[in-house]
CSV table of C-alpha atoms in Angstrom, one decimal:
chain,number,residue,atom,x,y,z
A,929,MET,CA,-97.8,38.2,-29.5
A,930,ALA,CA,-95.3,37.1,-26.8
A,931,ALA,CA,-97.6,34.2,-26.0
A,932,ARG,CA,-97.5,33.0,-29.7
A,933,TYR,CA,-94.1,33.8,-31.1
A,934,PRO,CA,-90.6,33.3,-29.7
A,935,TYR,CA,-88.6,36.5,-29.5
A,936,MET,CA,-85.1,37.6,-28.5
A,937,THR,CA,-84.3,41.1,-27.2
A,938,CYS,CA,-81.5,43.6,-26.9
A,939,PRO,CA,-81.6,46.7,-24.7
A,940,GLY,CA,-82.1,50.3,-25.8
A,941,ASN,CA,-82.1,53.7,-24.2
A,942,HIS,CA,-85.6,53.3,-22.8
A,943,GLU,CA,-84.5,50.3,-20.7
A,944,GLN,CA,-81.8,52.3,-18.8
A,945,THR,CA,-84.0,53.4,-15.9
A,946,TYR,CA,-82.8,52.1,-12.6
A,947,ASN,CA,-79.6,50.7,-14.1
A,948,PHE,CA,-81.5,48.5,-16.6
A,949,THR,CA,-83.1,46.6,-13.6
A,950,HIS,CA,-86.5,46.1,-15.2
A,951,TYR,CA,-85.0,44.9,-18.5
A,952,ILE,CA,-82.6,42.5,-16.9
A,953,ASN,CA,-85.3,40.9,-14.6
A,954,ARG,CA,-88.2,40.9,-17.1
A,955,PHE,CA,-86.4,39.7,-20.2
A,956,VAL,CA,-84.4,36.6,-19.4
A,957,MET,CA,-81.9,36.2,-22.2
A,958,PRO,CA,-78.9,33.9,-22.2
A,959,ARG,CA,-76.2,35.3,-20.0
A,960,THR,CA,-73.5,34.2,-17.6
A,961,ASP,CA,-73.7,37.4,-15.4
A,962,LYS,CA,-76.7,39.3,-14.2
A,963,MET,CA,-75.4,42.6,-15.7
A,964,GLN,CA,-74.4,41.1,-19.0
A,965,MET,CA,-76.7,42.2,-21.7
A,966,HIS,CA,-75.0,40.6,-24.7
A,967,TYR,CA,-75.4,37.0,-25.9
A,968,SER,CA,-75.5,34.9,-29.0
A,969,PHE,CA,-77.4,31.9,-30.3
A,970,ASN,CA,-77.6,29.7,-33.4
A,971,MET,CA,-80.7,29.2,-35.5
A,972,GLY,CA,-80.5,27.1,-38.6
A,973,ASN,CA,-77.8,28.4,-40.8
A,974,VAL,CA,-77.5,31.8,-38.9
A,975,HIS,CA,-75.4,32.8,-36.0
A,976,VAL,CA,-77.2,35.7,-34.2
A,977,ILE,CA,-75.3,38.1,-31.9
A,978,SER,CA,-77.1,40.5,-29.7
A,979,ILE,CA,-75.1,43.4,-28.3
A,980,SER,CA,-75.8,46.3,-26.0
A,981,THR,CA,-75.0,49.7,-27.6
A,982,GLU,CA,-76.1,51.3,-24.4
A,983,VAL,CA,-73.0,50.4,-22.5
A,984,PHE,CA,-71.3,53.3,-24.4
A,985,PHE,CA,-73.8,55.9,-23.1
A,986,TYR,CA,-74.6,55.2,-19.4
A,987,ASP,CA,-72.0,55.5,-16.6
A,988,SER,CA,-73.8,52.7,-14.6
A,989,VAL,CA,-72.8,50.1,-17.2
A,990,LYS,CA,-69.7,51.5,-18.8
A,991,GLU,CA,-67.6,48.9,-17.2
A,992,GLN,CA,-69.3,46.5,-19.6
A,993,ILE,CA,-67.7,48.1,-22.7
A,994,LYS,CA,-64.5,46.2,-22.4
A,995,ILE,CA,-66.2,43.0,-21.1
A,996,GLN,CA,-68.6,43.0,-24.1
A,997,TYR,CA,-65.9,43.8,-26.6
A,998,GLU,CA,-63.7,40.9,-25.4
A,999,TRP,CA,-66.7,38.6,-25.4
A,1000,LEU,CA,-67.7,39.7,-28.9
A,1001,GLU,CA,-64.3,39.0,-30.3
A,1002,LYS,CA,-64.2,35.6,-28.7
A,1003,ASP,CA,-67.6,34.8,-30.0
A,1004,LEU,CA,-66.7,35.9,-33.5
A,1005,ILE,CA,-63.5,33.9,-33.5
A,1006,GLU,CA,-65.6,30.8,-32.7
A,1007,ALA,CA,-68.4,31.6,-35.1
A,1008,THR,CA,-65.9,32.2,-38.0
A,1009,SER,CA,-63.9,29.0,-37.5
A,1010,PRO,CA,-64.0,27.0,-40.7
A,1011,GLU,CA,-66.2,24.2,-39.3
A,1012,ASN,CA,-68.7,26.6,-37.7
A,1013,ARG,CA,-68.9,29.0,-40.7
A,1014,ALA,CA,-69.5,26.0,-43.0
A,1015,GLN,CA,-72.5,25.0,-40.8
A,1016,ARG,CA,-73.8,28.5,-40.1
A,1017,PRO,CA,-72.4,30.8,-42.8
A,1018,TRP,CA,-74.6,33.8,-42.0
A,1019,ILE,CA,-73.7,36.1,-39.1
A,1020,LEU,CA,-76.3,38.6,-38.0
A,1021,VAL,CA,-75.6,41.3,-35.4
A,1022,ILE,CA,-78.5,43.2,-33.7
A,1023,GLY,CA,-78.2,46.2,-31.5
A,1024,HIS,CA,-80.2,49.3,-30.6
A,1025,ARG,CA,-78.3,52.4,-31.8
A,1026,PRO,CA,-77.0,52.5,-35.4
A,1027,MET,CA,-73.6,53.6,-36.5
A,1028,TYR,CA,-74.9,55.6,-39.5
A,1029,CYS,CA,-78.2,57.4,-40.1
A,1030,SER,CA,-79.6,60.4,-42.0
A,1031,SER,CA,-82.1,61.5,-39.4
A,1032,LEU,CA,-82.8,65.2,-38.7
A,1033,ASN,CA,-81.6,65.2,-35.1
A,1034,ASP,CA,-78.4,65.3,-33.0
A,1035,ASP,CA,-78.1,61.5,-32.4
A,1036,GLU,CA,-74.6,60.1,-32.5
A,1037,CYS,CA,-75.3,58.3,-35.8
A,1038,THR,CA,-75.4,61.7,-37.5
A,1039,GLU,CA,-71.8,62.4,-36.5
A,1040,TYR,CA,-68.7,61.6,-38.5
A,1041,TYR,CA,-67.0,60.2,-35.4
A,1042,ASN,CA,-69.0,58.4,-32.8
A,1043,VAL,CA,-68.3,56.0,-29.9
A,1044,LEU,CA,-70.1,53.0,-31.5
A,1045,ARG,CA,-68.0,53.1,-34.6
A,1046,ASN,CA,-64.7,54.4,-33.2
A,1047,GLY,CA,-64.7,53.5,-29.5
A,1048,ILE,CA,-63.8,55.3,-26.3
A,1049,GLU,CA,-60.5,56.9,-25.4
A,1050,GLU,CA,-58.3,54.8,-23.2
A,1051,ASP,CA,-54.6,55.3,-22.5
A,1052,GLY,CA,-54.5,58.0,-25.2
A,1053,GLU,CA,-56.1,55.9,-28.0
A,1054,LEU,CA,-59.5,54.9,-29.2
A,1055,LYS,CA,-60.5,51.3,-28.2
A,1056,TYR,CA,-63.5,49.0,-28.4
A,1057,GLY,CA,-65.1,50.5,-31.5
A,1058,LEU,CA,-67.6,48.1,-33.1
A,1059,GLU,CA,-67.2,48.9,-36.8
A,1060,ASP,CA,-63.7,47.5,-37.2
A,1061,ILE,CA,-64.3,44.3,-35.4
A,1062,LEU,CA,-67.5,43.5,-37.2
A,1063,PHE,CA,-65.8,44.2,-40.5
A,1064,LYS,CA,-62.7,42.2,-39.6
A,1065,TYR,CA,-64.7,39.0,-39.0
A,1066,GLY,CA,-67.0,39.4,-42.0
A,1067,VAL,CA,-70.3,40.0,-40.3
A,1068,ASP,CA,-73.0,39.9,-43.0
A,1069,ILE,CA,-75.8,42.0,-41.6
A,1070,GLU,CA,-76.0,44.6,-38.9
A,1071,PHE,CA,-79.6,45.4,-37.8
A,1072,TRP,CA,-80.3,48.5,-35.7
A,1073,ALA,CA,-83.2,50.6,-34.5
A,1074,HIS,CA,-83.3,53.8,-32.2
A,1075,GLU,CA,-84.2,56.1,-35.1
A,1076,HIS,CA,-87.9,56.1,-35.5
A,1077,THR,CA,-87.6,55.4,-39.2
A,1078,TYR,CA,-86.6,52.8,-41.7
A,1079,GLU,CA,-83.3,53.2,-43.6
A,1080,ARG,CA,-81.4,50.7,-45.8
A,1081,LEU,CA,-77.7,51.4,-46.4
A,1082,TRP,CA,-75.4,50.4,-49.2
A,1083,PRO,CA,-72.7,48.1,-48.0
A,1084,VAL,CA,-70.5,50.5,-46.0
A,1085,TYR,CA,-67.3,50.7,-44.0
A,1086,ASN,CA,-65.7,53.8,-42.7
A,1087,HIS,CA,-68.2,56.0,-44.6
A,1088,GLN,CA,-67.2,54.3,-47.9
A,1089,VAL,CA,-69.6,52.3,-50.0
A,1090,LEU,CA,-67.9,49.1,-50.9
A,1091,VAL,CA,-69.6,47.0,-53.6
A,1092,SER,CA,-68.4,44.5,-56.1
A,1093,SER,CA,-70.7,45.9,-58.8
A,1094,TRP,CA,-73.3,48.7,-59.0
A,1095,GLN,CA,-75.4,46.4,-61.2
A,1096,GLU,CA,-75.8,44.1,-58.2
A,1097,PRO,CA,-74.7,46.1,-55.2
A,1098,TYR,CA,-75.8,43.4,-52.7
A,1099,ARG,CA,-74.1,40.5,-54.5
A,1100,ASN,CA,-70.8,39.7,-52.8
A,1101,PRO,CA,-70.5,43.1,-51.1
A,1102,LYS,CA,-67.2,44.2,-49.7
A,1103,ALA,CA,-68.7,45.4,-46.4
A,1104,PRO,CA,-71.6,44.6,-44.1
A,1105,LEU,CA,-75.2,45.5,-44.9
A,1106,HIS,CA,-76.7,47.9,-42.4
A,1107,ILE,CA,-80.5,48.2,-41.9
A,1108,ILE,CA,-82.2,50.5,-39.5
A,1109,GLY,CA,-85.6,49.1,-38.5
A,1110,GLY,CA,-86.9,51.6,-35.9
A,1111,SER,CA,-90.2,52.5,-37.5
A,1112,ALA,CA,-92.5,50.3,-35.5
A,1113,GLY,CA,-94.3,53.4,-34.1
A,1114,CYS,CA,-93.6,56.3,-31.8
A,1115,ASP,CA,-95.5,59.4,-31.1
A,1116,GLU,CA,-92.6,61.6,-29.7
A,1117,ASN,CA,-92.7,63.7,-32.9
A,1118,PRO,CA,-96.1,63.2,-34.5
A,1119,PRO,CA,-97.2,62.2,-37.0
A,1120,HIS,CA,-93.8,60.7,-37.8
A,1121,GLU,CA,-90.3,61.5,-36.9
A,1122,LYS,CA,-88.7,63.5,-39.8
A,1123,ILE,CA,-85.9,61.7,-41.6
A,1124,ASN,CA,-85.2,64.4,-44.2
A,1125,GLY,CA,-81.8,65.3,-43.0
A,1126,PRO,CA,-78.7,65.4,-45.2
A,1127,ARG,CA,-78.0,62.0,-46.7
A,1128,GLY,CA,-74.6,60.2,-46.7
A,1129,VAL,CA,-73.4,58.5,-49.8
A,1130,TRP,CA,-74.2,55.2,-48.0
A,1131,SER,CA,-77.9,55.9,-47.7
A,1132,ALA,CA,-79.8,53.7,-50.3
A,1133,TYR,CA,-83.4,54.1,-49.2
A,1134,ARG,CA,-85.3,55.7,-46.3
A,1135,SER,CA,-88.9,56.0,-45.2
A,1136,ILE,CA,-90.8,57.6,-42.3
A,1137,ALA,CA,-93.8,55.2,-42.7
A,1138,TYR,CA,-94.6,53.1,-39.7
A,1139,GLY,CA,-93.8,49.5,-40.5
A,1140,TYR,CA,-91.9,46.3,-39.8
A,1141,GLY,CA,-89.4,44.0,-41.6
A,1142,ARG,CA,-89.3,40.4,-42.6
A,1143,MET,CA,-85.9,38.7,-43.0
A,1144,THR,CA,-85.7,35.3,-44.6
A,1145,PHE,CA,-82.5,33.3,-45.0
A,1146,ALA,CA,-83.4,31.2,-48.0
A,1147,ASN,CA,-80.2,29.2,-48.0
A,1148,ASN,CA,-76.5,29.5,-47.3
A,1149,THR,CA,-76.0,32.2,-50.0
A,1150,HIS,CA,-79.2,34.1,-50.2
A,1151,MET,CA,-81.1,36.4,-47.7
A,1152,TYR,CA,-84.3,38.2,-48.6
A,1153,TYR,CA,-85.5,41.3,-46.6
A,1154,GLU,CA,-88.6,43.3,-47.1
A,1155,GLN,CA,-90.0,46.3,-45.3
A,1156,VAL,CA,-93.8,46.5,-44.9
A,1157,ASP,CA,-95.8,49.7,-44.4
A,1158,SER,CA,-98.2,48.8,-41.6
A,1159,ASP,CA,-100.8,51.3,-42.7
A,1160,SER,CA,-101.2,50.0,-46.3
A,1161,MET,CA,-99.6,46.6,-45.6
A,1162,GLU,CA,-97.7,47.1,-48.9
A,1163,ILE,CA,-94.0,46.2,-49.3
A,1164,ILE,CA,-92.2,49.5,-49.7
A,1165,ASP,CA,-88.6,48.2,-49.9
A,1166,SER,CA,-86.9,44.9,-50.5
A,1167,LEU,CA,-83.6,43.4,-51.4
A,1168,TRP,CA,-81.7,40.1,-51.9
A,1169,LEU,CA,-78.3,39.9,-50.2
A,1170,ILE,CA,-76.2,37.3,-51.9
A,1171,ARG,CA,-72.9,36.0,-50.6
A,1172,ASP,CA,-71.5,33.2,-52.7
A,1173,GLU,CA,-68.7,32.8,-50.1
A,1174,HIS,CA,-68.8,34.0,-46.5
A,1175,GLY,CA,-65.7,35.3,-44.7
A,1176,PRO,CA,-63.6,38.4,-43.9
A,1177,PHE,CA,-64.1,41.3,-46.3
A,1178,GLY,CA,-60.4,42.2,-46.4
A,1179,ALA,CA,-58.9,45.7,-46.1
A,1180,PRO,CA,-60.4,48.3,-48.5
A,1181,ALA,CA,-57.8,50.2,-50.5
A,1182,GLN,CA,-59.0,53.7,-49.5
A,1183,THR,CA,-59.8,53.0,-45.8
A,1184,LYS,CA,-56.8,55.0,-44.6
A,1185,ASN,CA,-56.8,57.7,-47.3
A,1186,PRO,CA,-56.3,61.0,-45.3
A,1187,SER,CA,-57.6,63.2,-48.1
A,1188,TYR,CA,-60.8,61.2,-48.4
A,1189,ASP,CA,-61.1,61.2,-44.6
A,1190,ARG,CA,-60.8,65.0,-44.4
A,1191,ARG,CA,-63.3,65.6,-47.2
A,1192,VAL,CA,-65.9,63.3,-45.6
A,1193,ALA,CA,-65.3,64.9,-42.2
A,1194,ALA,CA,-65.8,68.4,-43.7
A,1195,LEU,CA,-69.1,67.1,-45.4
A,1196,TYR,CA,-70.4,66.0,-42.0
A,1197,ALA,CA,-69.4,69.3,-40.4
A,1198,ASN,CA,-71.5,71.1,-43.0
A,1199,GLN,CA,-74.4,68.7,-42.5
A,1200,ASN,CA,-74.4,69.2,-38.8
A,1201,ARG,CA,-74.5,73.0,-39.2
A,1202,LEU,CA,-77.5,72.5,-41.5
A,1203,ARG,CA,-79.2,70.2,-38.9
A,1204,LYS,CA,-78.8,72.9,-36.2
A,1205,ALA,CA,-80.4,75.5,-38.6
A,1206,VAL,CA,-83.5,73.3,-39.4
A,1207,ALA,CA,-86.2,72.8,-36.8
A,1208,TYR,CA,-88.7,70.0,-36.8
A,1209,ILE,CA,-91.9,71.0,-38.6
């Protein structure tokens, strides 16, 4: 496949051996520094940003957290300038580990607070979290993997589903679209990794079927995505994301609601207790 089709990569946890040495030397992506594993590129009307979620999890590359975050903001400022967003209105971010998931495991995406969303503690405060900055600059799509499953989320920010209309939830959403496309195939938990953990309100569709996705940017306002079951070759899920205008989402009214925050945190605590009580079967 690599001989026939162009591809761009981002690192995951399986690339961390020997300080990501094999990944860095075998997959030559655009970078200004050898240890830099983030980059961006333009393709048609899409600006694609590839980030490394792994910098949050391995001591050998943790110095890259701040470097990547500062680079990311600079890249987003440039990508969202009026002239660039008019030319390339779509912004797609790809990374390995998701911020949210409903898998039946102890991965960080099952936790209410996690370093990807909220950042790391520095000088007594949380810094370099990814969710706020991607929301701030109006990133359209966030595409993840890591979970060996497929899951489509409702437009979500800070655990809240933010849509303009439930009749057309993906038309002019008020938060980014998250898709987890990690179901290409893995035999760690045969026959398929279980996904039947407790679901957040943000979970729209999920499947344990092995498969792959196809994403088509039809024009400046319409993106079509479909998930294909690789056993039956049938399309098991699809959606049209429509953004009549691209730009920042603005501040959701309930984002800082302490009562809401406490209720959702309590829900996650109950879910995590349930996960610990249920074994893989």
